[in-house]
Coordinates of C-alpha atoms and ligand atoms in Angstrom, one line a residue:
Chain A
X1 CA 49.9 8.0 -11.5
X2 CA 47.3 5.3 -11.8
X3 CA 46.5 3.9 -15.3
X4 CA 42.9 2.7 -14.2
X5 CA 39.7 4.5 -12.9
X6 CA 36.8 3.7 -10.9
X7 CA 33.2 3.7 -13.0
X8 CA 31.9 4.7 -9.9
X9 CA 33.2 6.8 -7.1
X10 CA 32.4 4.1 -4.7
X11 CA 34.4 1.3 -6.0
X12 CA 37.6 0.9 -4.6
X13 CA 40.1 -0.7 -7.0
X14 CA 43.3 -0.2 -4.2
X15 CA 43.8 -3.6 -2.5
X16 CA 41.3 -6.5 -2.3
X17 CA 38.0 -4.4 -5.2
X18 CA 35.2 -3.6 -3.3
X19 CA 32.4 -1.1 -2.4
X20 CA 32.0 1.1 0.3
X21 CA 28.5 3.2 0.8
X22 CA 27.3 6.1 2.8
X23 CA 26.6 5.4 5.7
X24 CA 23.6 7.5 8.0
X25 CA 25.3 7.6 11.8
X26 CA 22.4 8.2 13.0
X27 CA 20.1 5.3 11.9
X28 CA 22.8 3.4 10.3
X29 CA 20.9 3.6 6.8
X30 CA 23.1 3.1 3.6
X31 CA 23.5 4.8 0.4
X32 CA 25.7 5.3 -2.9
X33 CA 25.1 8.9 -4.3
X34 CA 26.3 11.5 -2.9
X35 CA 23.7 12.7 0.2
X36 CA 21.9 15.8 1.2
X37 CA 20.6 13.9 4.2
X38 CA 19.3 11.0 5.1
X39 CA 15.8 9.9 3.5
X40 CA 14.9 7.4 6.0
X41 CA 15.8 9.6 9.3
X42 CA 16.5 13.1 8.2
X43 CA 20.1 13.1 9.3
X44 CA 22.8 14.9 7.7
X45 CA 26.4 13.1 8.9
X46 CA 27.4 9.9 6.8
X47 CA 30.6 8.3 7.0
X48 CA 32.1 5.4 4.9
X49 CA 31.6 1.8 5.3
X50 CA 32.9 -1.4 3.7
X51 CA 30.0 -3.0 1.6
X52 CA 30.3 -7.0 2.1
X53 CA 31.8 -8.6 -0.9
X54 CA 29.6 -11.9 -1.1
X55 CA 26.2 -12.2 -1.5
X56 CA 22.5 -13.8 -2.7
X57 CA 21.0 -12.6 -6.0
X58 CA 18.1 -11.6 -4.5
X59 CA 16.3 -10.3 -8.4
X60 CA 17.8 -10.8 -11.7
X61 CA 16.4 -9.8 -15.5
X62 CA 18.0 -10.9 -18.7
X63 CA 18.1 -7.6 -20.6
X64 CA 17.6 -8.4 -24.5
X65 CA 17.0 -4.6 -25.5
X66 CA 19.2 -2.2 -23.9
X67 CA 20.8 1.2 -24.7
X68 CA 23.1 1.7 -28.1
X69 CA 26.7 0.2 -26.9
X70 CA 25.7 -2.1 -24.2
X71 CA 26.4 -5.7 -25.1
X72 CA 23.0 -7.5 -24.7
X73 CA 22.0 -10.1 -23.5
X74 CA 23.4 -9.3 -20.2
X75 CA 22.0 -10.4 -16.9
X76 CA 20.9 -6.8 -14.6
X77 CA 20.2 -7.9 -10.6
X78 CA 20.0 -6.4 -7.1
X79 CA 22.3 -8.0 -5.0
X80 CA 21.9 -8.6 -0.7
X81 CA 25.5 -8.2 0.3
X82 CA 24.5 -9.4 3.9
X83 CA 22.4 -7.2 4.8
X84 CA 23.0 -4.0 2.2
X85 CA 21.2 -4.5 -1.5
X86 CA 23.5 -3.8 -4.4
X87 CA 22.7 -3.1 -8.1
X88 CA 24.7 -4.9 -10.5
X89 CA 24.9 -7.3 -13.6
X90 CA 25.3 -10.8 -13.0
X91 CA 29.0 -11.5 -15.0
X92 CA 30.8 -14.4 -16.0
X93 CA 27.8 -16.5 -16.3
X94 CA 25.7 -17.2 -19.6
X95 CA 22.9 -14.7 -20.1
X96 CA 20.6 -17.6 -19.9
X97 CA 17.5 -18.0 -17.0
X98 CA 18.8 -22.1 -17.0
X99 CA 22.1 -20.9 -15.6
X100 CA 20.8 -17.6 -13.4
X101 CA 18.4 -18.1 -10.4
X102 CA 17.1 -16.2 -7.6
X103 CA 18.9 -17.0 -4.5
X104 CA 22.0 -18.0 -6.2
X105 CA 25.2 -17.2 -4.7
X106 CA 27.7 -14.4 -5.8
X107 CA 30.6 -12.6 -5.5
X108 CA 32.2 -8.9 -6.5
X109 CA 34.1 -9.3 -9.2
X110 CA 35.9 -6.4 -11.4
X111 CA 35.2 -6.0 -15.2
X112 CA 37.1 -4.0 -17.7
X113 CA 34.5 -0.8 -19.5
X114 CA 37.1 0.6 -22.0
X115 CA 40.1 2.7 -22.1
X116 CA 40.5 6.1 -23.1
X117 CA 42.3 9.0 -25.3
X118 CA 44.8 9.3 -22.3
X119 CA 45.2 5.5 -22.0
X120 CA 43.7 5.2 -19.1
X121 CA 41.7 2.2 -18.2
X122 CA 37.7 2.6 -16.5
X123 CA 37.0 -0.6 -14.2
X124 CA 33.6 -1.3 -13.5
X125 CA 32.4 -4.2 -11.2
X126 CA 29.4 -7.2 -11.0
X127 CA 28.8 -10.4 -9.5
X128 CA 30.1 -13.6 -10.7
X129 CA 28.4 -16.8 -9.1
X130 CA 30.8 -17.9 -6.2
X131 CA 30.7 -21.6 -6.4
Chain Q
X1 CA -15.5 15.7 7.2
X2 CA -15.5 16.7 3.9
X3 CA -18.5 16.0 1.7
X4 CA -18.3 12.9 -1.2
X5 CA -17.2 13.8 -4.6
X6 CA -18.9 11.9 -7.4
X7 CA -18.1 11.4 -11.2
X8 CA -21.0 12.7 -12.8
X9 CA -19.4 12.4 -16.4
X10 CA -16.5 10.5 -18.1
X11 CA -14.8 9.8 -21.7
X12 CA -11.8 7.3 -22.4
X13 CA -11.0 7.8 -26.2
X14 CA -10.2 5.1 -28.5
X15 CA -6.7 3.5 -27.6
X16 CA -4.5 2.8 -30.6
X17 CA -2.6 4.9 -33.1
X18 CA -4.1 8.3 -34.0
X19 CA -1.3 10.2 -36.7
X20 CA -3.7 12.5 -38.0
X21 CA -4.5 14.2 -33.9
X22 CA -2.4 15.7 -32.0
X23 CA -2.2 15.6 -28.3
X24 CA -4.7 18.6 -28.3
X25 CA -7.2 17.1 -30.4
X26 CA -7.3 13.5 -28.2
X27 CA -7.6 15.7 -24.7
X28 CA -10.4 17.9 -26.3
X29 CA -12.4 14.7 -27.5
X30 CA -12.1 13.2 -24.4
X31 CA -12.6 16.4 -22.0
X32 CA -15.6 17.2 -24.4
X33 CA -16.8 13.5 -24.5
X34 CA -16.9 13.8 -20.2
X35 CA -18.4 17.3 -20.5
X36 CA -21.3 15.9 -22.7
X37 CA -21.3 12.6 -20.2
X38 CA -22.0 14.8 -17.4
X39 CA -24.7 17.1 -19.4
X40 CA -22.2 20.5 -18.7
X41 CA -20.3 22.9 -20.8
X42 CA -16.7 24.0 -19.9
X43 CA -18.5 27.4 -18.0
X44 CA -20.0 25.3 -14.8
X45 CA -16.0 24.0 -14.4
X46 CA -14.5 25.8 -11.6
X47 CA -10.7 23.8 -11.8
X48 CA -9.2 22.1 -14.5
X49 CA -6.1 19.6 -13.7
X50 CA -4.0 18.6 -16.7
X51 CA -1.8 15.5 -17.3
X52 CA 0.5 15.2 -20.1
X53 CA 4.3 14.1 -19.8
X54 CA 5.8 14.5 -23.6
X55 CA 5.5 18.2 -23.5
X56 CA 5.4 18.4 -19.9
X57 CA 6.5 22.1 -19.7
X58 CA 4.1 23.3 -22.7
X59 CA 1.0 23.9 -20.7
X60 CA -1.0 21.4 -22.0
X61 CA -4.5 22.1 -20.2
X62 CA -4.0 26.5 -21.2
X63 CA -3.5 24.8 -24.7
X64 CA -6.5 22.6 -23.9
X65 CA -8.7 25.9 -22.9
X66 CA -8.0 27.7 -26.0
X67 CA -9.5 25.2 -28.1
X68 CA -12.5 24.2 -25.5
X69 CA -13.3 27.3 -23.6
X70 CA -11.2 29.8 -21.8
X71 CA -13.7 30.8 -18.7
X72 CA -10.5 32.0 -16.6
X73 CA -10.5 29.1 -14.3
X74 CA -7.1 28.2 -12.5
X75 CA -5.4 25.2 -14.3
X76 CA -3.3 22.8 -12.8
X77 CA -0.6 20.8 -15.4
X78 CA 0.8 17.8 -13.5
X79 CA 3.4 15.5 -14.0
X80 CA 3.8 12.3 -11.8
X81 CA 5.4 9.7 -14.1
X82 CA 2.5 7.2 -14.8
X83 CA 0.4 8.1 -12.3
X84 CA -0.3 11.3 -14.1
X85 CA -4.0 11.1 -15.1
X86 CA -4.5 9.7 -10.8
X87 CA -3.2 12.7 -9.9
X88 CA -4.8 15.2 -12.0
X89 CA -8.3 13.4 -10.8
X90 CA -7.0 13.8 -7.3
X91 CA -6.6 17.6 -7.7
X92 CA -9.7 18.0 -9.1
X93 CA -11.0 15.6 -6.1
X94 CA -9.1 17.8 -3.7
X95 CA -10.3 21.2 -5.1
X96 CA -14.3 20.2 -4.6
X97 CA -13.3 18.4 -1.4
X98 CA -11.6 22.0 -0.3
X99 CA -14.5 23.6 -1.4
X100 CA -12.9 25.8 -3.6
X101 CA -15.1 24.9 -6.3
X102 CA -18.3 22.6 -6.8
X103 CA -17.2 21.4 -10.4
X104 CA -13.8 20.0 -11.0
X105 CA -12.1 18.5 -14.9
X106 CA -9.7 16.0 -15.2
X107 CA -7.8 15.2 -18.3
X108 CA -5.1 13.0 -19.3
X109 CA -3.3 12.0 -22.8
X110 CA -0.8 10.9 -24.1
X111 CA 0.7 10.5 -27.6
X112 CA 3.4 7.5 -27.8
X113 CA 2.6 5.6 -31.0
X114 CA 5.9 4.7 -32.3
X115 CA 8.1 5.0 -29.1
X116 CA 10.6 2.5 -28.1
X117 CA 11.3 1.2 -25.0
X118 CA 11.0 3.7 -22.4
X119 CA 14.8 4.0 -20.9
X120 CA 16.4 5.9 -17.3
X121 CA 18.2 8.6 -17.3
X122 CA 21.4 8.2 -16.5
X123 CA 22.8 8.9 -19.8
X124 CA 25.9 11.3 -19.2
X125 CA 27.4 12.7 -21.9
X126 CA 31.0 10.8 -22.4
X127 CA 34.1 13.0 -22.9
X128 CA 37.3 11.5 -24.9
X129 CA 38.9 11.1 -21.1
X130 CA 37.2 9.7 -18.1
X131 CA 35.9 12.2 -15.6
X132 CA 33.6 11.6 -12.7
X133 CA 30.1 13.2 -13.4
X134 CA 26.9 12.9 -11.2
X135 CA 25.9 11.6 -7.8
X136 CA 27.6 8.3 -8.8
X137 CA 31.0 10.1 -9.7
X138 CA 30.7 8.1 -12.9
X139 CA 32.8 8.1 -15.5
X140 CA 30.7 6.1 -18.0
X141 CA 26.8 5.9 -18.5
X142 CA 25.6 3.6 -15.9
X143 CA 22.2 1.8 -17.5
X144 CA 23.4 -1.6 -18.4
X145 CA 26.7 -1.7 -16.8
X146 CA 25.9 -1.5 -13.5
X147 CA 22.1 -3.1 -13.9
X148 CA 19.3 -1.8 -16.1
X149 CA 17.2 1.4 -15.7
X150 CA 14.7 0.5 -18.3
X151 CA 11.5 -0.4 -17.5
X152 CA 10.7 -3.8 -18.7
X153 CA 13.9 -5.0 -17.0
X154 CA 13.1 -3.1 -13.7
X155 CA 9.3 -4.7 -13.7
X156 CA 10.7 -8.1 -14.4
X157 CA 13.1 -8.1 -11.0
X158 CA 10.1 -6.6 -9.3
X159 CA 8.6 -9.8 -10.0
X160 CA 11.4 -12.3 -9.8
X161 CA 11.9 -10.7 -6.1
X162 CA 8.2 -11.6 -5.7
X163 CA 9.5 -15.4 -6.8
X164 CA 12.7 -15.5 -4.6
X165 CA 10.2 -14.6 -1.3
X166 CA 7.7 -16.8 -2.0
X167 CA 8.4 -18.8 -4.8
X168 CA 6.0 -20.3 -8.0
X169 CA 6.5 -17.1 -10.0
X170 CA 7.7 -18.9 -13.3
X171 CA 8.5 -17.8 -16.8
X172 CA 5.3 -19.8 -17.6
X173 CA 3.1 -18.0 -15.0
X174 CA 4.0 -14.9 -15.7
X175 CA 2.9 -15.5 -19.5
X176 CA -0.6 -16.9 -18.6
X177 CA -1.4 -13.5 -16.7
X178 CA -0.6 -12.3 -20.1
X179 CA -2.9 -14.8 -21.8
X180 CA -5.8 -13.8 -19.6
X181 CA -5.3 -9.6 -20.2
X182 CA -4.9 -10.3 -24.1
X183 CA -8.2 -12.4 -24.1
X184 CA -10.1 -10.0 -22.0
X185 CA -9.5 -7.1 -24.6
X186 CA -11.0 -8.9 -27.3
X187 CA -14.1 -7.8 -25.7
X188 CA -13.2 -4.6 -25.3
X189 CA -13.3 -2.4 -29.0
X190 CA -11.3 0.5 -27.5
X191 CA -8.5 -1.1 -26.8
X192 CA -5.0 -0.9 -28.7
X193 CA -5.3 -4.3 -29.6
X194 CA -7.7 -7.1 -29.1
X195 CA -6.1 -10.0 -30.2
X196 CA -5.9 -13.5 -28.3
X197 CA -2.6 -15.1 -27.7
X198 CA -1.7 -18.2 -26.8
X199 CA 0.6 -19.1 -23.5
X200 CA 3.3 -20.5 -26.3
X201 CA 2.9 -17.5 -28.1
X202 CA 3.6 -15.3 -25.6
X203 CA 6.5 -17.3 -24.4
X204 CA 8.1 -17.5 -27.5
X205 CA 7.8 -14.1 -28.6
X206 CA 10.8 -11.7 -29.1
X207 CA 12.2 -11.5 -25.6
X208 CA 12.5 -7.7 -24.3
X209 CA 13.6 -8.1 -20.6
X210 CA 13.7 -12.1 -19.2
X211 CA 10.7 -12.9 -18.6
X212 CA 8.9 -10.1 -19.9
X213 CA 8.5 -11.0 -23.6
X214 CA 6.6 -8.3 -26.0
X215 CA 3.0 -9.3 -25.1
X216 CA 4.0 -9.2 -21.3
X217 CA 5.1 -5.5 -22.1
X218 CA 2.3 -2.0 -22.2
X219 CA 1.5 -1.1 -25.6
X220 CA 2.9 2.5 -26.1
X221 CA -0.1 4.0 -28.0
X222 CA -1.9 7.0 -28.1
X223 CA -5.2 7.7 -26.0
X224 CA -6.7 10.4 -23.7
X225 CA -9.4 10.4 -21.0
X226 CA -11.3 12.7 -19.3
X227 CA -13.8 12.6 -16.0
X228 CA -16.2 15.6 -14.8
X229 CA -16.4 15.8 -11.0
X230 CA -18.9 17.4 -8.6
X231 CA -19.5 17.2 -5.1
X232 CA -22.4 15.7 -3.6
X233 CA -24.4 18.8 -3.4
X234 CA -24.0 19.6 -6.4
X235 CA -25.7 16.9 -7.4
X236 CA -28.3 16.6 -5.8
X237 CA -29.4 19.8 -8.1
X238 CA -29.0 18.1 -11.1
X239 CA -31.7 15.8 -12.8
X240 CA -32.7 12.5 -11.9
X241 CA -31.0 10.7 -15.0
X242 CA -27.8 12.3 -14.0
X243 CA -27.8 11.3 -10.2
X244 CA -28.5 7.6 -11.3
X245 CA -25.5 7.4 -13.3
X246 CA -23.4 9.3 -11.3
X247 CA -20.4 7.4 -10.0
X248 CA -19.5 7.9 -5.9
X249 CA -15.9 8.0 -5.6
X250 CA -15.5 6.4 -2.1
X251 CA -11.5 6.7 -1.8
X252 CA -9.2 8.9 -3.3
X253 CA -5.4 8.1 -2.5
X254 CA -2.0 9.2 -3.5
X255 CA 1.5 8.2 -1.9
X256 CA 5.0 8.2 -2.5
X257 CA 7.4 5.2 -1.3
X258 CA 8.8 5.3 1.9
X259 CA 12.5 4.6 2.9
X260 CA 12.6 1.1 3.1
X261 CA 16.2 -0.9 2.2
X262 CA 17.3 -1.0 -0.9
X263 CA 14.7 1.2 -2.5
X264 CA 16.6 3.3 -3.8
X265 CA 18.4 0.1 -5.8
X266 CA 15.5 -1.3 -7.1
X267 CA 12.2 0.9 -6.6
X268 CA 10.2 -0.4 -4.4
X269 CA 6.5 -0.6 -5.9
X270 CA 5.4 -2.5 -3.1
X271 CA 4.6 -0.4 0.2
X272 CA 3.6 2.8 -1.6
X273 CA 0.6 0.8 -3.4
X274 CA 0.0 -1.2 -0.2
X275 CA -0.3 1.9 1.5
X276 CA -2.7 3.2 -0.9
X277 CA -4.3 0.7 -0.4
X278 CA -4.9 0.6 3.0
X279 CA -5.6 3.8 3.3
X280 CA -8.5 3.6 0.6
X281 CA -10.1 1.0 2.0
X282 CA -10.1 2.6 5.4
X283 CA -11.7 5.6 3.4
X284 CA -14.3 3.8 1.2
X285 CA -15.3 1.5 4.6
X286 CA -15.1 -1.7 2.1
X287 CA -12.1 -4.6 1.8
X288 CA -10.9 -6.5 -0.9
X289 CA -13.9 -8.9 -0.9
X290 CA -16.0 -6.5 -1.4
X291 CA -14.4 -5.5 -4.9
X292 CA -16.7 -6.9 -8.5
X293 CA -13.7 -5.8 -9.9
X294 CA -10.1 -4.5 -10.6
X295 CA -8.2 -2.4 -12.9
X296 CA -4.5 -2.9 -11.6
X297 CA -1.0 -1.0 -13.1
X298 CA -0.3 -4.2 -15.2
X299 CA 2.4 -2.3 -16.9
X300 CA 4.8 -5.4 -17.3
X301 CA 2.9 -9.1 -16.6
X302 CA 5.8 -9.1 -13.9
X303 CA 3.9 -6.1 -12.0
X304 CA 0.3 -7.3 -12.0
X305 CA 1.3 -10.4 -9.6
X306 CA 2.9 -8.5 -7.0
X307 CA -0.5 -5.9 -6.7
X308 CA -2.5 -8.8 -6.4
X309 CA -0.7 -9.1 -3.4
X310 CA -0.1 -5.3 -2.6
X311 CA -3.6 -4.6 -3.2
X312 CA -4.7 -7.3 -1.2
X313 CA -6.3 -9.2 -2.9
X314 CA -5.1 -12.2 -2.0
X315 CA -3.0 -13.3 1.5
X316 CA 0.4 -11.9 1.8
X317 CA 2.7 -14.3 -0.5
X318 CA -0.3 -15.9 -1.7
X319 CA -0.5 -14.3 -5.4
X320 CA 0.4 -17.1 -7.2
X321 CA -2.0 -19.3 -5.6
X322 CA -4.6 -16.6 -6.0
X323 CA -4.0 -16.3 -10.0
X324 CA -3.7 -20.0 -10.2
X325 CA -7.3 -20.2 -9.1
X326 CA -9.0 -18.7 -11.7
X327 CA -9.5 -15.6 -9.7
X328 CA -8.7 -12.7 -11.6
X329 CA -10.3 -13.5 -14.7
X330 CA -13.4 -12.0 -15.9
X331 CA -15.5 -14.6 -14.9
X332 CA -13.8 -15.5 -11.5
X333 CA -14.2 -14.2 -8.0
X334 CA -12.2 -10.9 -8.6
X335 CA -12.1 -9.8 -12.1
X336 CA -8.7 -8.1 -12.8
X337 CA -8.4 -6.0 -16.0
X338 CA -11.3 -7.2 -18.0
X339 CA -10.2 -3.7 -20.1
X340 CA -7.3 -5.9 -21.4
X341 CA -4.8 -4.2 -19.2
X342 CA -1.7 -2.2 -20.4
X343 CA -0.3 -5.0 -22.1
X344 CA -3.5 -4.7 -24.4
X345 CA -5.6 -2.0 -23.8
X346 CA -2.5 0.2 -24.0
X347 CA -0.9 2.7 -22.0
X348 CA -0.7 6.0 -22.9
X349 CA 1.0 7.1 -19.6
X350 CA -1.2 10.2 -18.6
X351 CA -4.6 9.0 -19.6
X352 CA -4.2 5.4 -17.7
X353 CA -5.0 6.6 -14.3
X354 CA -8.5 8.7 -15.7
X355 CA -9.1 5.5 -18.5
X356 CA -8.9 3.3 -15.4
X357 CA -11.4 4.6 -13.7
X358 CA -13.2 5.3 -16.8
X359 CA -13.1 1.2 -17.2
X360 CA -14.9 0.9 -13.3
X361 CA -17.1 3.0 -13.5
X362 CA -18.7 2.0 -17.4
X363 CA -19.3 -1.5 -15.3
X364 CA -20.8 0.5 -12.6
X365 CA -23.3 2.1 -14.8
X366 CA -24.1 -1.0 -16.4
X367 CA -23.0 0.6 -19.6
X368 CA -19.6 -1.7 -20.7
X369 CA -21.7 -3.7 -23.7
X370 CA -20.4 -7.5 -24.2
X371 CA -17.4 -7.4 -21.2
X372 CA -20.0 -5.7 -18.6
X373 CA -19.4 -7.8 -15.1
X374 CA -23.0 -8.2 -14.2
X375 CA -24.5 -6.6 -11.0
X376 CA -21.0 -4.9 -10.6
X377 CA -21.4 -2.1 -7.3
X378 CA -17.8 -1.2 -6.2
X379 CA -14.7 -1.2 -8.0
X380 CA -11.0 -0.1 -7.7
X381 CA -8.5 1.4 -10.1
X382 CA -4.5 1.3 -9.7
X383 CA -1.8 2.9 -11.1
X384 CA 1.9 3.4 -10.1
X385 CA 4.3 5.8 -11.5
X386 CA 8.2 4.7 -11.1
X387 CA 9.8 7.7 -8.9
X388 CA 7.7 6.7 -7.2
X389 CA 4.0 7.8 -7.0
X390 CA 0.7 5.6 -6.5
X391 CA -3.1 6.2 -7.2
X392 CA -6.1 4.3 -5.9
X393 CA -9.6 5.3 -6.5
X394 CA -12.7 2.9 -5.2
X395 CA -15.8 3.9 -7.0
X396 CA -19.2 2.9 -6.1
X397 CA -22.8 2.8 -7.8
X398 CA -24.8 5.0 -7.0
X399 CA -27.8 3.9 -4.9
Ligands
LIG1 ZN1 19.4 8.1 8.8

């Protein structure tokens, strides 16, 4: 039995972390909720795709104020994983606009979010610059 | 096609903190404030449209009718995020443009004195063991570990996207937008606050989401505003007085974004409004250049230069150059927010998109005292609600 859990059901922990999204097969659009159809073409088959695991910080915010239990400042983004926009924080990196930038390089990288009564861990994910 | 709709009367209520009203007593002095504007009485109403978000499912405009007038009239209560008060004016638009009815009331208020930062929703309830909940098969709440769902950290990637396409969208310019809607309410004695601030002020005030600081942030406050419409024939049997400061509304538009990439990762506040947009100007037969003023959805600094751009205002990529110019203040080629904006005026979500047009159309009349933009004929109001959902009225003066 595994000791660690996904935050989200399309974070796959197994092998090399990454993300995977719903993909529309008829137009080829990509989500990460679960689907009713397809909001861009109607279409109501998806199947599961790889997400690329580098990317450009396309948007970034420095969150100061932020929900009770969420360390702050942290650094919130969207993410164009070549071609398919993620949203993620921007981790291992001080919360700081001198060292964030728009256009920056990143990569997925996996973050702990607690363990619990059953000891088992949650693993969450964000970007960590690549260079 | 159908016939114009005008504003024949319209109220905006003081802006600011009001602890001894309740949301009731704002909407009833502005809704009476427009019904005296336009010289009628609740009876010559034939639809009232409500906006109210805080008690969304209480029925605010029945609750309105039983302290105004209860004449039996259907009432529409709407919801649309901030676009609320835009889309209670566009029912009422819609209901004389049907010709259902040959008077229509609009109202929107909003009591938010007090509340802190407006959060998203995905706040699931956490057991003592992980187990996936939702759409995301979360195990954990996701605002602030995977990104932020509040709204001045939502505005300010909006805008730093705007920097990473084009580029010149600094810290520092974002602040001076701020500079110029703060120094434009100082003329403006129903606004929330009217109060000059320096760019180093702004910048070095508490930070809330990099680089929105507090002053580049709407003022939750409380406020209501109220417009009588009436189609065109209908006005032309009223008197002479009221026909002259009647108000043509030349475009009345509401969208919703499309599907584009990744809007469903960070909304997408761009093509809805420049949709809007384009549609209104098609409708009102005027452009951009033809505007003597602006009253955009400045809810964060961050969001009023990319509408610069949606709006059209300025080239496509070209909003920093376009603010950089003096343009958008009061006294430059297209006066943007001379109210004071959201940041200063306030925003009390459901009366923004009525106390928007309320701010267009005082200029129109002539009637907007020390911050009047002289010889101002056509105007345009903006507002966007996250979800998403976008209003644009042009108004005209009458001729
Ligand atoms: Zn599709």
């Amino acid at each position: 039995m595994s000791n660690r859990v996904p935050l989200v059901d399309y974070l796959v922990l197994d092998g090399e972390p990454h993300l995977t999204a719903r993909e529309c097969t008829r137009c080829g659009a990509r989500y990460f909720d679960r689907r009713n159809a397809c909001a861009a073409c109607e279409a109501d088959t998806f199947h599961t795709v790889d997400v690329a695991t580098e990317g450009e910080l396309r948007a970034f915010t420095i969150v100061s104020f932020a929900a009770p239990g969420i360390p702050v400042p942290f650094v919130a983004g969207v993410v164009d994983c070549a071609g398919t926009s993620v949203r993620a924080n921007v981790v291992n990196v001080p919360a700081d606009p001198r060292h964030v930038r728009v256009g920056m390089k990143v990569r997925l990288a996996t973050v702990t979010v607690g363990v619990d009564a059953a000891g088992v861990e949650a693993v969450g994910f964000g970007f960590e610059p690549a260079s | 096609m159908a016939e114009n709709v005008w504003i024949l009367g319209i109220h905006m209520t003081k802006f600011g903190k009001h602890p001894e009203l309740d949301t009731v007593d704002l909407g009833a002095q502005a809704a009476i404030g427009a019904l005296s504007d336009a010289g009628l009485r609740m009876r010559d109403v034939g639809v009232l449209a409500a906006g109210n978000l805080m008690q969304a499912a209480a029925s605010f405009g029945q609750q309105l009718q039983k302290q105004i007038g209860q004449t039996g009239i259907p009432v529409f209560n709407v919801a649309n995020a901030c676009a609320t008060g835009a889309t209670a004016l566009r029912v009422a638009i819609m209901a004389i443009r049907a010709g259902e009815t040959e008077v229509g009331l609009a109202v929107g208020v909003e009591k938010l004195s007090g509340a802190g930062l407006l959060a998203g929703g995905s706040r699931v309830a956490q057991s003592d063991t992980w187990s996936p909940r939702g759409r995301f098969g979360a195990v954990a709440a996701l605002d602030g570990r995977i990104g932020t769902e509040t709204m001045p950290g939502v505005f300010a990637q909006i805008g730093l996207e705007y920097d990473h396409k084009y580029g010149g969208a600094t810290f520092e310019l974002f602040a001076r937008i701020s500079e110029k809607n703060h120094a434009h309410s100082t003329l403006n004695p129903l606004a929330s606050y009217q109060k000059r601030f320096s760019v180093e002020q702004i910048m070095n005030d508490v930070m809330i989401a990099y680089p929105n600081t507090r002053p580049m942030c709407s003022a939750n406050c409380d406020g209501a505003a109220a417009a009588v419409v009436v189609s065109e024939s209908k006005l032309r049997t009223l008197s002479l007085e009221q026909q002259r400061r009647a108000v043509k509304i030349s475009a009345s538009v509401l969208t919703s974004d499309p599907w584009q990439e990744a809007c469903q990762v960070l909304p997408d506040v761009n093509t809805l409004t420049r949709a809007a947009a384009e549609q209104a100007y098609e409708q009102a037969g005027v452009g951009p250049e033809d505007l003597d003023l602006v009253e955009l959805h400045d809810c964060f600094a961050t969001a009023e230069l990319v509408h610069y751009d949606n709006l059209k205002l300025c080239p496509t990529g070209g909003a920093v150059d376009f603010f950089n110019s003096g343009a958008t203040w009061r006294d430059g080629t297209t006066p943007v927010n001379v109210s004071g904006g959201l940041e200063s005026k306030g925003h009390p979500v459901s009366a923004t998109g009525i106390a928007n047009v309320w701010e267009i159309a005082t200029h129109l009349r002539g009637e907007a005292g020390d911050r009047q933009i002289e010889g101002a004929r056509v105007g345009l109001a903006h507002v966007i609600g996250l979800g998403s959902a976008c209003g644009v009225h042009i108004l005209e003066k009458a001729v």
